[in-house]
XYZ file of C-alpha atoms in Angstrom:
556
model
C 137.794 83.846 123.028
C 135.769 82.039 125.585
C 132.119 81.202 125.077
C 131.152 83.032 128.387
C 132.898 86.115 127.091
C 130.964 86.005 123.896
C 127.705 85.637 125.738
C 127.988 88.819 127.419
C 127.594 90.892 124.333
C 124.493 90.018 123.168
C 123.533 92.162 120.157
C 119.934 94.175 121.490
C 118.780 95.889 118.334
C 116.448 98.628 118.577
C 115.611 101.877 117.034
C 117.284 105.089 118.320
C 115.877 108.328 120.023
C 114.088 111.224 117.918
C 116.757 113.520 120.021
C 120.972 112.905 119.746
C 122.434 110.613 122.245
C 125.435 110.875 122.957
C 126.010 108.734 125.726
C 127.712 105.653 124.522
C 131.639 106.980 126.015
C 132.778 103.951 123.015
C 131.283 106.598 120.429
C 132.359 109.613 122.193
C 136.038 107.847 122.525
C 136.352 107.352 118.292
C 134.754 110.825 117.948
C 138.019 112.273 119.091
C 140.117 109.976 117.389
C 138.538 110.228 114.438
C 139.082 114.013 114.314
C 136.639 117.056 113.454
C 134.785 115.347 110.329
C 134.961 111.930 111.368
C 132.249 110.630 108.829
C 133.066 112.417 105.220
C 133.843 109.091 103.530
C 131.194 106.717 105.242
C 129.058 106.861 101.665
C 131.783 105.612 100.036
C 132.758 102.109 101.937
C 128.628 101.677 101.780
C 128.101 101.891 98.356
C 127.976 97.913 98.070
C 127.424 95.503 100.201
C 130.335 93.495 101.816
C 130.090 89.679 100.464
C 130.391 88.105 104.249
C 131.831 87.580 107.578
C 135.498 87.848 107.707
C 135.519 85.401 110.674
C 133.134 82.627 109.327
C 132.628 83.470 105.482
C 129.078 83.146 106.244
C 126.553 86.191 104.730
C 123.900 86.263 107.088
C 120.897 89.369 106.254
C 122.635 91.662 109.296
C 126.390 92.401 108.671
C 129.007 94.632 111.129
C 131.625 97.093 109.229
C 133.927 97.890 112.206
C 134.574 101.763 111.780
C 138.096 101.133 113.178
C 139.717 98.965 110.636
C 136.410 97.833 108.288
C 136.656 94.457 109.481
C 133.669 92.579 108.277
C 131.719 90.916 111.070
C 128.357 88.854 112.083
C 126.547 88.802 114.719
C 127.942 86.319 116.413
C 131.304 87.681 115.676
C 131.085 91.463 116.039
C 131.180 91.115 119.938
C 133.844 89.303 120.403
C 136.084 91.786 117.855
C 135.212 94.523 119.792
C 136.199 92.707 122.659
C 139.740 91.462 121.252
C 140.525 94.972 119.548
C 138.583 97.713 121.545
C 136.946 98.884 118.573
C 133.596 99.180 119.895
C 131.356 101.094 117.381
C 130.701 99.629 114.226
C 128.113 100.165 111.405
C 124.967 97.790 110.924
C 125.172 97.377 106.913
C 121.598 96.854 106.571
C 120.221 99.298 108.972
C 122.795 101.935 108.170
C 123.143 102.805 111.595
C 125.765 102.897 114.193
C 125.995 100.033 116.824
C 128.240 99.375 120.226
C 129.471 96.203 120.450
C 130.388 96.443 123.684
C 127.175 98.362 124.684
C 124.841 95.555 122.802
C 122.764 98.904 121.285
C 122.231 101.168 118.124
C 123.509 104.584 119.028
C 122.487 107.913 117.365
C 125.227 110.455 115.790
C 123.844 113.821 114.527
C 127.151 113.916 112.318
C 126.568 110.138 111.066
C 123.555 110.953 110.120
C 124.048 113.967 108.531
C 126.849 111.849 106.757
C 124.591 108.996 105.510
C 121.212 110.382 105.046
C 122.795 114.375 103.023
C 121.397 116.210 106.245
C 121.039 119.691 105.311
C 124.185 120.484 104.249
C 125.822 120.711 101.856
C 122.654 121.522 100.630
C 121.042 119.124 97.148
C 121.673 120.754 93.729
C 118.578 122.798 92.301
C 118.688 120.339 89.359
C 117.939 117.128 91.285
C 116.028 119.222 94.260
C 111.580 117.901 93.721
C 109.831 120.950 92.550
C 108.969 123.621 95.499
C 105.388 123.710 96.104
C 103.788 126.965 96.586
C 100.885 128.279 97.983
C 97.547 128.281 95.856
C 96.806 131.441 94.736
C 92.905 131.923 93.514
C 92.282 132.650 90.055
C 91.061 136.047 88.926
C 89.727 137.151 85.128
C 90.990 140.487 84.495
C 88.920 142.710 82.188
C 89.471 141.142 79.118
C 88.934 137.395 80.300
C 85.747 138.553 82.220
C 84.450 139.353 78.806
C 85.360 136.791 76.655
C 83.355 134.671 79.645
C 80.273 136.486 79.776
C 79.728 136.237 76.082
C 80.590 132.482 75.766
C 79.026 130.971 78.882
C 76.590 131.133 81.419
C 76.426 130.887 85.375
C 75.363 127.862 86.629
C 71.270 128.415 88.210
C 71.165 128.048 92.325
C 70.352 124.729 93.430
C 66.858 124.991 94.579
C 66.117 121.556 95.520
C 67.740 118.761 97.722
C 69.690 117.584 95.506
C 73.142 118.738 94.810
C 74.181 120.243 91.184
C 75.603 117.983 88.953
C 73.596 114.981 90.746
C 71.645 112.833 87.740
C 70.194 109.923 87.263
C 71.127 107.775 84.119
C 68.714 105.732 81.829
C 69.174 101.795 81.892
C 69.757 101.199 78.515
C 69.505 97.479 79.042
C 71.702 95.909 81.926
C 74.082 98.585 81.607
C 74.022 99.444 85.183
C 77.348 98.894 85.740
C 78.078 101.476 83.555
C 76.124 103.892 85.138
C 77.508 103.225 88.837
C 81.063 103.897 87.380
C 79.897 107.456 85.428
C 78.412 108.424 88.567
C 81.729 107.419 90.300
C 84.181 108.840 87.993
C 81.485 112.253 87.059
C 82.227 112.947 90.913
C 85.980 112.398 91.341
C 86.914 115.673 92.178
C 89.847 115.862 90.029
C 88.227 114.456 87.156
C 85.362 116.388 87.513
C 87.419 120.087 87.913
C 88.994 118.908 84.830
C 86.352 118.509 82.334
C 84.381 121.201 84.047
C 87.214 123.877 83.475
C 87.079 122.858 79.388
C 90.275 121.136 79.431
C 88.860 118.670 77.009
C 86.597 120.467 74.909
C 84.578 117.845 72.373
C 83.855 120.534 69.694
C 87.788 121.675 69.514
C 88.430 117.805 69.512
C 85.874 116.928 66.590
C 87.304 119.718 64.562
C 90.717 119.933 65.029
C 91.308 115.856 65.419
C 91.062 114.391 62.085
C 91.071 111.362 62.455
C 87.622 111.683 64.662
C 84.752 111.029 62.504
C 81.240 113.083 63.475
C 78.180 111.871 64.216
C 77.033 112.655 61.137
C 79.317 110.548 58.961
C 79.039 107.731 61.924
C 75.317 107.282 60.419
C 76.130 107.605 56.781
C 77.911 104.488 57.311
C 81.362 106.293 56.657
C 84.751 104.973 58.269
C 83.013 102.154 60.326
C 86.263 101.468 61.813
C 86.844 104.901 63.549
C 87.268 104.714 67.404
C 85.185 107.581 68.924
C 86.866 109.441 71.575
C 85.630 108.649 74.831
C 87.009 111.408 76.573
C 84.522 113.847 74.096
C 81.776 111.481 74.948
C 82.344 112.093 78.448
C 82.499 115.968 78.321
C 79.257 115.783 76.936
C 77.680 114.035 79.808
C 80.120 116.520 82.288
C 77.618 119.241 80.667
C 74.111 117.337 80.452
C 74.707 116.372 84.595
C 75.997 119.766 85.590
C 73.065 121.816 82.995
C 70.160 121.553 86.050
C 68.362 118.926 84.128
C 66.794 116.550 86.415
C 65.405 114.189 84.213
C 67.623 111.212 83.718
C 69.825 111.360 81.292
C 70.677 108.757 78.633
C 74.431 108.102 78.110
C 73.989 106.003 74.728
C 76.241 107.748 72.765
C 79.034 106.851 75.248
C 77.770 103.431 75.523
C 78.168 102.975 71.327
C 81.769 105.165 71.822
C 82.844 102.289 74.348
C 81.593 99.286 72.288
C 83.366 101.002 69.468
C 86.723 100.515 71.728
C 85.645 96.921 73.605
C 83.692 95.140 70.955
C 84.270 92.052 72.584
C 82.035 93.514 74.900
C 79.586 94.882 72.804
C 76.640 93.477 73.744
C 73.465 94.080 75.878
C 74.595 91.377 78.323
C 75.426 92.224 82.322
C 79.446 93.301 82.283
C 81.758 93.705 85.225
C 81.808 96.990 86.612
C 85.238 96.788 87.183
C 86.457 95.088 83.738
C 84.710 98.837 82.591
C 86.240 100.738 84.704
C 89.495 99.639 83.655
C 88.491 99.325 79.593
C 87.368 102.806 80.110
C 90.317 104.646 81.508
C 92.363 102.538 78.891
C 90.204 104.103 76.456
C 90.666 107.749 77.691
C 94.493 107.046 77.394
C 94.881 105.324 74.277
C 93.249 108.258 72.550
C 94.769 110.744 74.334
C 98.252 109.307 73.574
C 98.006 109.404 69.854
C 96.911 112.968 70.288
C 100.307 113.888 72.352
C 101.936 114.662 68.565
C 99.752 117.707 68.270
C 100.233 121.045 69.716
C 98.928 120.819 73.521
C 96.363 124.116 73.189
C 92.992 125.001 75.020
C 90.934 122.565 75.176
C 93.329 119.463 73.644
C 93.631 117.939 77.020
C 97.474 118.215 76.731
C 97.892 114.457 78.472
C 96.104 111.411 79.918
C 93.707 113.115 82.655
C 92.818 109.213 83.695
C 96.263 108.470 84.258
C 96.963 111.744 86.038
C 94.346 110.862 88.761
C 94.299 107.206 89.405
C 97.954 106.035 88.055
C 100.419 104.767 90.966
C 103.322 102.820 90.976
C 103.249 99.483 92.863
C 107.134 97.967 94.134
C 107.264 94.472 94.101
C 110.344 93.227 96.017
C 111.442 89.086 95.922
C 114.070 88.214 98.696
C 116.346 84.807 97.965
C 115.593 83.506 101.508
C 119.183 82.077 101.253
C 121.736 85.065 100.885
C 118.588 88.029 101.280
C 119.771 89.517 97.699
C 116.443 91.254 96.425
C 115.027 91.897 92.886
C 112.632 94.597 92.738
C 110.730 95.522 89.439
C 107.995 98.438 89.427
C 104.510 98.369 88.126
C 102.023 101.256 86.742
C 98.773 100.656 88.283
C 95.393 102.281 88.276
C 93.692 100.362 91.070
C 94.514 97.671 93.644
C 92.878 94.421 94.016
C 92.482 93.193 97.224
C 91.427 89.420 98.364
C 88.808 89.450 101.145
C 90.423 88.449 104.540
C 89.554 84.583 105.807
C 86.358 84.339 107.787
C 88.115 83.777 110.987
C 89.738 85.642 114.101
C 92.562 88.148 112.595
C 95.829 87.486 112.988
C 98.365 89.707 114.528
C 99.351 91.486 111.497
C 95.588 92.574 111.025
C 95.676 94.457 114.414
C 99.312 95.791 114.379
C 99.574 99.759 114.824
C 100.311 99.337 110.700
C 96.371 99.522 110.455
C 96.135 103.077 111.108
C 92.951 104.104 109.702
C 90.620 107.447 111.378
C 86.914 106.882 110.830
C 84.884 110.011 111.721
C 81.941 108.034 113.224
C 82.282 106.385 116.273
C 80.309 103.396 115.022
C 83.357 102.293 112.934
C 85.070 101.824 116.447
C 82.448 100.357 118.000
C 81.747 97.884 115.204
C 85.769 97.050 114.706
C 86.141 95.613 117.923
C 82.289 94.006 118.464
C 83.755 91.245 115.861
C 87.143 90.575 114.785
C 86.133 87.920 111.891
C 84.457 90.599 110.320
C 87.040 91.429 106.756
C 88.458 95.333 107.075
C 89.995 96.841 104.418
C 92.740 97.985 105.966
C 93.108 94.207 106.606
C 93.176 93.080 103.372
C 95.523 95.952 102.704
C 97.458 94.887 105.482
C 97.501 91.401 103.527
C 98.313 92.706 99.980
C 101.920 94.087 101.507
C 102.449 91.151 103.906
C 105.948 89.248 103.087
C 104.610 86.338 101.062
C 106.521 82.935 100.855
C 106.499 81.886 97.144
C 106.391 77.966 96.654
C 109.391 75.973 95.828
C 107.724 75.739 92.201
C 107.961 79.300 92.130
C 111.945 79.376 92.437
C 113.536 82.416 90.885
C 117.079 83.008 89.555
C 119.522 84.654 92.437
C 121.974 86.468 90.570
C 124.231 86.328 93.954
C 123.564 82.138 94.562
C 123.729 81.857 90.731
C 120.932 79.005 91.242
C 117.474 79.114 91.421
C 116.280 79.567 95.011
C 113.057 79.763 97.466
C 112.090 83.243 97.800
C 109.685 86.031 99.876
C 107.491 88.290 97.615
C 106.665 91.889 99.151
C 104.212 94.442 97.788
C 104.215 98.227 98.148
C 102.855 101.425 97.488
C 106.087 103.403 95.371
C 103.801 106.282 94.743
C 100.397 107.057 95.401
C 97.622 108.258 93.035
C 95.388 111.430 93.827
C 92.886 108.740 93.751
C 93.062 105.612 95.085
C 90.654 102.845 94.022
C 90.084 99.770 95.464
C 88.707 96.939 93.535
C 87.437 93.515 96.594
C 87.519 90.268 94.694
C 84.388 88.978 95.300
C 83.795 86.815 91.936
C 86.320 83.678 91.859
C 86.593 81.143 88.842
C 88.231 78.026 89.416
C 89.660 76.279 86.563
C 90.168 72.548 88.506
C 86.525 72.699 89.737
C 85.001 74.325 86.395
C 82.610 76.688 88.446
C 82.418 80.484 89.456
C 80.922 82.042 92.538
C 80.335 85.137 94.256
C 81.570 85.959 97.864
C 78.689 87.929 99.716
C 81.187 88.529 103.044
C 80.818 91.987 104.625
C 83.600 94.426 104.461
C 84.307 97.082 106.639
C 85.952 100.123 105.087
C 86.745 103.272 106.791
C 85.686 106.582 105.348
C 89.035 108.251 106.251
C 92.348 106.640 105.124
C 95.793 106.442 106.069
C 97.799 104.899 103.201
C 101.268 105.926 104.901
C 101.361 102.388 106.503
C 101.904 100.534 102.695
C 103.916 102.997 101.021
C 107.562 101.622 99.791
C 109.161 103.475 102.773
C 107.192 102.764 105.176
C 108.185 99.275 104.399
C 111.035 99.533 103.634
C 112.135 101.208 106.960
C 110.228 97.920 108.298
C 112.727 95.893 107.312
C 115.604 98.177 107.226
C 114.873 100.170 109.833
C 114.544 104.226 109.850
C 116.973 105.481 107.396
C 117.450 104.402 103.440
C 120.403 105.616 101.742
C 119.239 107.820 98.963
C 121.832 105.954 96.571
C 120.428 102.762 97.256
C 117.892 103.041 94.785
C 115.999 106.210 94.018
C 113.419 105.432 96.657
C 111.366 108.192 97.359
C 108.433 108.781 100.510
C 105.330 108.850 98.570
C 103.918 110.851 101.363
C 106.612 114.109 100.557
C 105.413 114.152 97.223
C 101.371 113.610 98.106
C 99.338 113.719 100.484
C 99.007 110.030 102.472
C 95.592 110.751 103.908
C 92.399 110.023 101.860
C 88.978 110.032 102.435
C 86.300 107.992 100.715
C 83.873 109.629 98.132
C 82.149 106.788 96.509
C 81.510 102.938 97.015
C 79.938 100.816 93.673
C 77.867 97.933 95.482
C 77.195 94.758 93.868
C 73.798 92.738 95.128
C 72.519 89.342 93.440
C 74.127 86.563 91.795
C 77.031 86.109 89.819
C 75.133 85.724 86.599
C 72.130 88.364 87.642
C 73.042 91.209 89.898
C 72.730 94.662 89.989
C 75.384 97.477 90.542
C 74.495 101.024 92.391
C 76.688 103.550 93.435
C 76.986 105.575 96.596
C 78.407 109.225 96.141
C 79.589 111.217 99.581
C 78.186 115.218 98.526
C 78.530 117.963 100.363
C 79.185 115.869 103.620
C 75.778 113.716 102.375
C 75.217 110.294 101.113
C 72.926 109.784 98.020
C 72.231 106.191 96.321
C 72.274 106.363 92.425
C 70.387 103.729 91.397
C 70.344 104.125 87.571
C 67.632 106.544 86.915
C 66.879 107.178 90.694
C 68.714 109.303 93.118
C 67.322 109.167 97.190
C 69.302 110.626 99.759
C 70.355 108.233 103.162
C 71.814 107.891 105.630
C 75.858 106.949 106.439
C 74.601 103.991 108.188
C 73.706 102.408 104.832
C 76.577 102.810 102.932
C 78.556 101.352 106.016
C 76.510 98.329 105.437
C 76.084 98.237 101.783
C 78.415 95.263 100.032
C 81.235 97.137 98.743
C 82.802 96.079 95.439
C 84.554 99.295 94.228
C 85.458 102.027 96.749
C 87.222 105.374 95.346
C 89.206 107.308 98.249
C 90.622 110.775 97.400
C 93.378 112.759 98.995
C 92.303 114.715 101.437
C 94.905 117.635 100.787
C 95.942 118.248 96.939
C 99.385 120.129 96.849
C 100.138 122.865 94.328
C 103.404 122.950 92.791
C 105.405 125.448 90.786
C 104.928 125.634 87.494
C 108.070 124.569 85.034
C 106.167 126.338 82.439
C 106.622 129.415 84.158
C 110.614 129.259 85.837
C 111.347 128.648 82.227
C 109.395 131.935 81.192
């Protein structure tokens, strides 16, 4: 085959219409050779991935499965087959899509795709189906229930001031701010707060019924010193002193002794990291609530983790042998993300790529993203945290293809996101080689409405892929079908000061209003602030929580 010949089949990849095309006559020509059903066993020859070029050997990251006689082909070689054998249309391994040779260009197949992807039919077997979600239906007490709750409760009093309900200020109990800017944070996660609110965690069934919780009582008779306190009881009691109508601050010290109970290598009266709390915290909530998953889950027992329900996701951490493009990919519970603050410098093209899809609700967040593009985003430094990475050649991993150790690209990924997201900026760094610690004072800008679709797993996937992933490969799921990829932001913990002597407060988003909790004070301002403020922690719920059908009650 002549070079000239070769060079007039350049391979143009690109992705193919929303609609069917059938135009390519190479595709309509094997279409009726092929017969009725030409695609029925296309799953099967793409199970694994061919080893390399028939031509050359080579195994380059794109590969060619002629669908004529499944020769094996490059890129350099799949024109030049076509050419020699008029088999036009062939498969693109990687891409899982169809592509004319002769054409140079991906063509669409309703029937291929149907083939590849399940399509509709045959239809998925109820047994592997995700459960149907159903429309919320508003609970009612019937006569009975309305009873029971009159006689054990009593209504909430109308908010009379300009506060919000369930809006307190807590006591400094000596540099235990940060503690109190996470409470405030966590007492107003929606979920969180519906939870404890509707007694799924009642403290007095938990006292009596756990035994291995000591009371109060025989806490200050100096009895069973070694007893962890449950943190989640701790925090139902403060769910009921902020949501009483108390204004006067309240003082969360019994939570505070709970806590050092759990972290007494942080037991002190000394300035912690809000964040190294938040985290110690939630792994407090679960470790108790695990050892309690052996008794009967009843009113009021919790039943499971409620801090894992809410802010556990699963990050997908992909490394590519830059050699033969096998990739390892291991998964990774997570309960918040920590992001690096972009360089102080003009953006790079990645930064401002349609990936950063973010809707403010205030035009000064579009105003003040393009005034200066070497101010940090945090879409940018999300954009960063799922950017390929090239590890260093002292970070060689195994390739169990090359069977040798080999330079590699690291990828990060959302596999599932949590119903709420938190973000934790990096704005303390401790170098080892220089013996020293600082804090970075850069400004972030963070949207208040967020689109997380961009770093999911698939979105990335079909990034490098392109638009269709075999459901075999893996058991790769769109976070987005599951949940709901749009968020909006409910509270940002600010850090101000020093490394060694600063001060945490918390802004909380109510009722479409901003109010600073600073400790004991609350003051309502204004957006404009909290666009402004220095963010350290910023907590982003889904905008639209789905309902799902019960198992519970198929079973019943």
């Amino acid at each position: 085959m002549s070079s000239s010949s070769s060079s007039d089949h350049k391979i143009r990849l690109k992705f193919p219409t929303q609609t069917p095309n059938f135009s390519c006559r190479h595709l309509s020509e094997l279409r009726s050779h092929l017969g009725p059903n030409p695609f029925h066993n296309i799953r099967d020859y793409l199970r694994s991935r061919p080893i390399g070029c028939n031509a050359c050997g080579c195994s380059p990251p794109r590969l060619y499965v002629c669908l004529s006689c499944a020769v094996v082909a490059c890129r350099a070689h799949a024109p030049p087959h076509a050419v020699e054998t008029s088999h036009h249309v062939a498969v693109d391994v990687d891409r899982v899509e169809l592509f004319c040779c002769s054409c140079g260009d991906q063509v669409y197949d309703r029937d291929f795709d149907a083939a590849v992807v399940g399509g509709v039919e045959p239809p998925q077997p109820e047994n592997i189906r995700k459960r149907r979600r159903v429309d919320y239906v508003p609970w009612t007490p019937d006569l009975n229930e309305q009873a029971l709750i009159a006689e054990n409760s009593s209504p909430l009093p109308t908010s009379g001031g300009a506060v919000p309900w369930g809006l307190r200020g807590l006591s400094n109990l000596g540099n235990t701010c940060f503690m109190n800017s996470v409470l405030q944070a966590l007492l107003h996660t929606p979920p969180m707060r519906n939870y404890f609110l509707s007694d799924k965690h009642n403290r007095f069934y938990c006292e009596r019924e756990n035994r291995t919780i000591v009371t109060r009582k025989s806490e200050s008779s100096n009895k069973n010193k070694n007893v962890q306190l449950c943190l989640a009881c701790d925090l139902d009691a403060i769910f009921s002193a902020v949501f009483s109508g108390d204004r006067m601050p309240y003082s969360p010290a019994k939570f505070l002794y709970s806590w050092w109970q759990h972290a007494s290598n942080l037991a002190s009266y000394e300035q912690q990291d809000a964040h190294e709390f938040f985290i110690s915290m939630l792994d407090g909530i679960h470790e108790k609530m695990q050892k309690d998953k052996r008794k009967p889950h009843s009113q009021g027992s919790g039943g499971c983790c409620i801090a894992h329900r809410i802010f556990s996701g699963i990050l997908r951490s992909d490394v590519m042998c830059t050699s033969c493009g096998f990739t390892s990919t291991t998964y990774d519970p997570c309960v918040d993300i920590s992001l690096d603050l972009e360089p102080n410098h003009v953006g790079s093209a990645k930064s401002t790529s349609t990936k950063s899809k973010c809707s403010i609700n205030n035009k000064a967040d579009s105003s003040n993203s393009g005034s200066n593009s070497s101010v940090s985003t945090l879409t940018g430094c999300l954009d960063r945290f799922t950017r390929p990475e090239r590890l260093g050649s002292d970070q060689k991993f195994f390739c169990q293809q090359c069977q040798v150790r080999q330079e590699s690209l690291k990828q990060m990924s959302i596999r599932k996101l949590p119903l709420v997201s938190c973000f934790h900026i990096k704005r303390f760094e401790h170098s080892p080689i220089r013996k020293m610690s600082r804090k970075i004072d850069s400004y972030l800008q963070f949207p208040f409405s967020l689109d997380m679709a961009p770093y999911l797993s698939s979105s990335i996937l079909r990034g490098r892929y392109g638009n269709r992933i075999l459901p075999f490969d893996g058991d790769e799921q769109d976070g987005s079908n599951e949940f709901s990829s749009e968020f909006e932001l409910f509270a940002v913990i600010t850090h101000s000061g020093k490394l060694d002597a600063g001060h945490y407060v918390t802004y909380l988003r109510l009722s479409n209003q901003w109010y600073k909790c600073d400790d004991a004070w609350i003051t309502q301002v204004n957006e404009n602030v909290v666009r402004t403020a220095q963010g350290y922690m910023m907590f982003y719920v889904q905008k639209m929580l789905y309902y799902r059908a019960s198992e519970r009650t198929g079973a019943a």
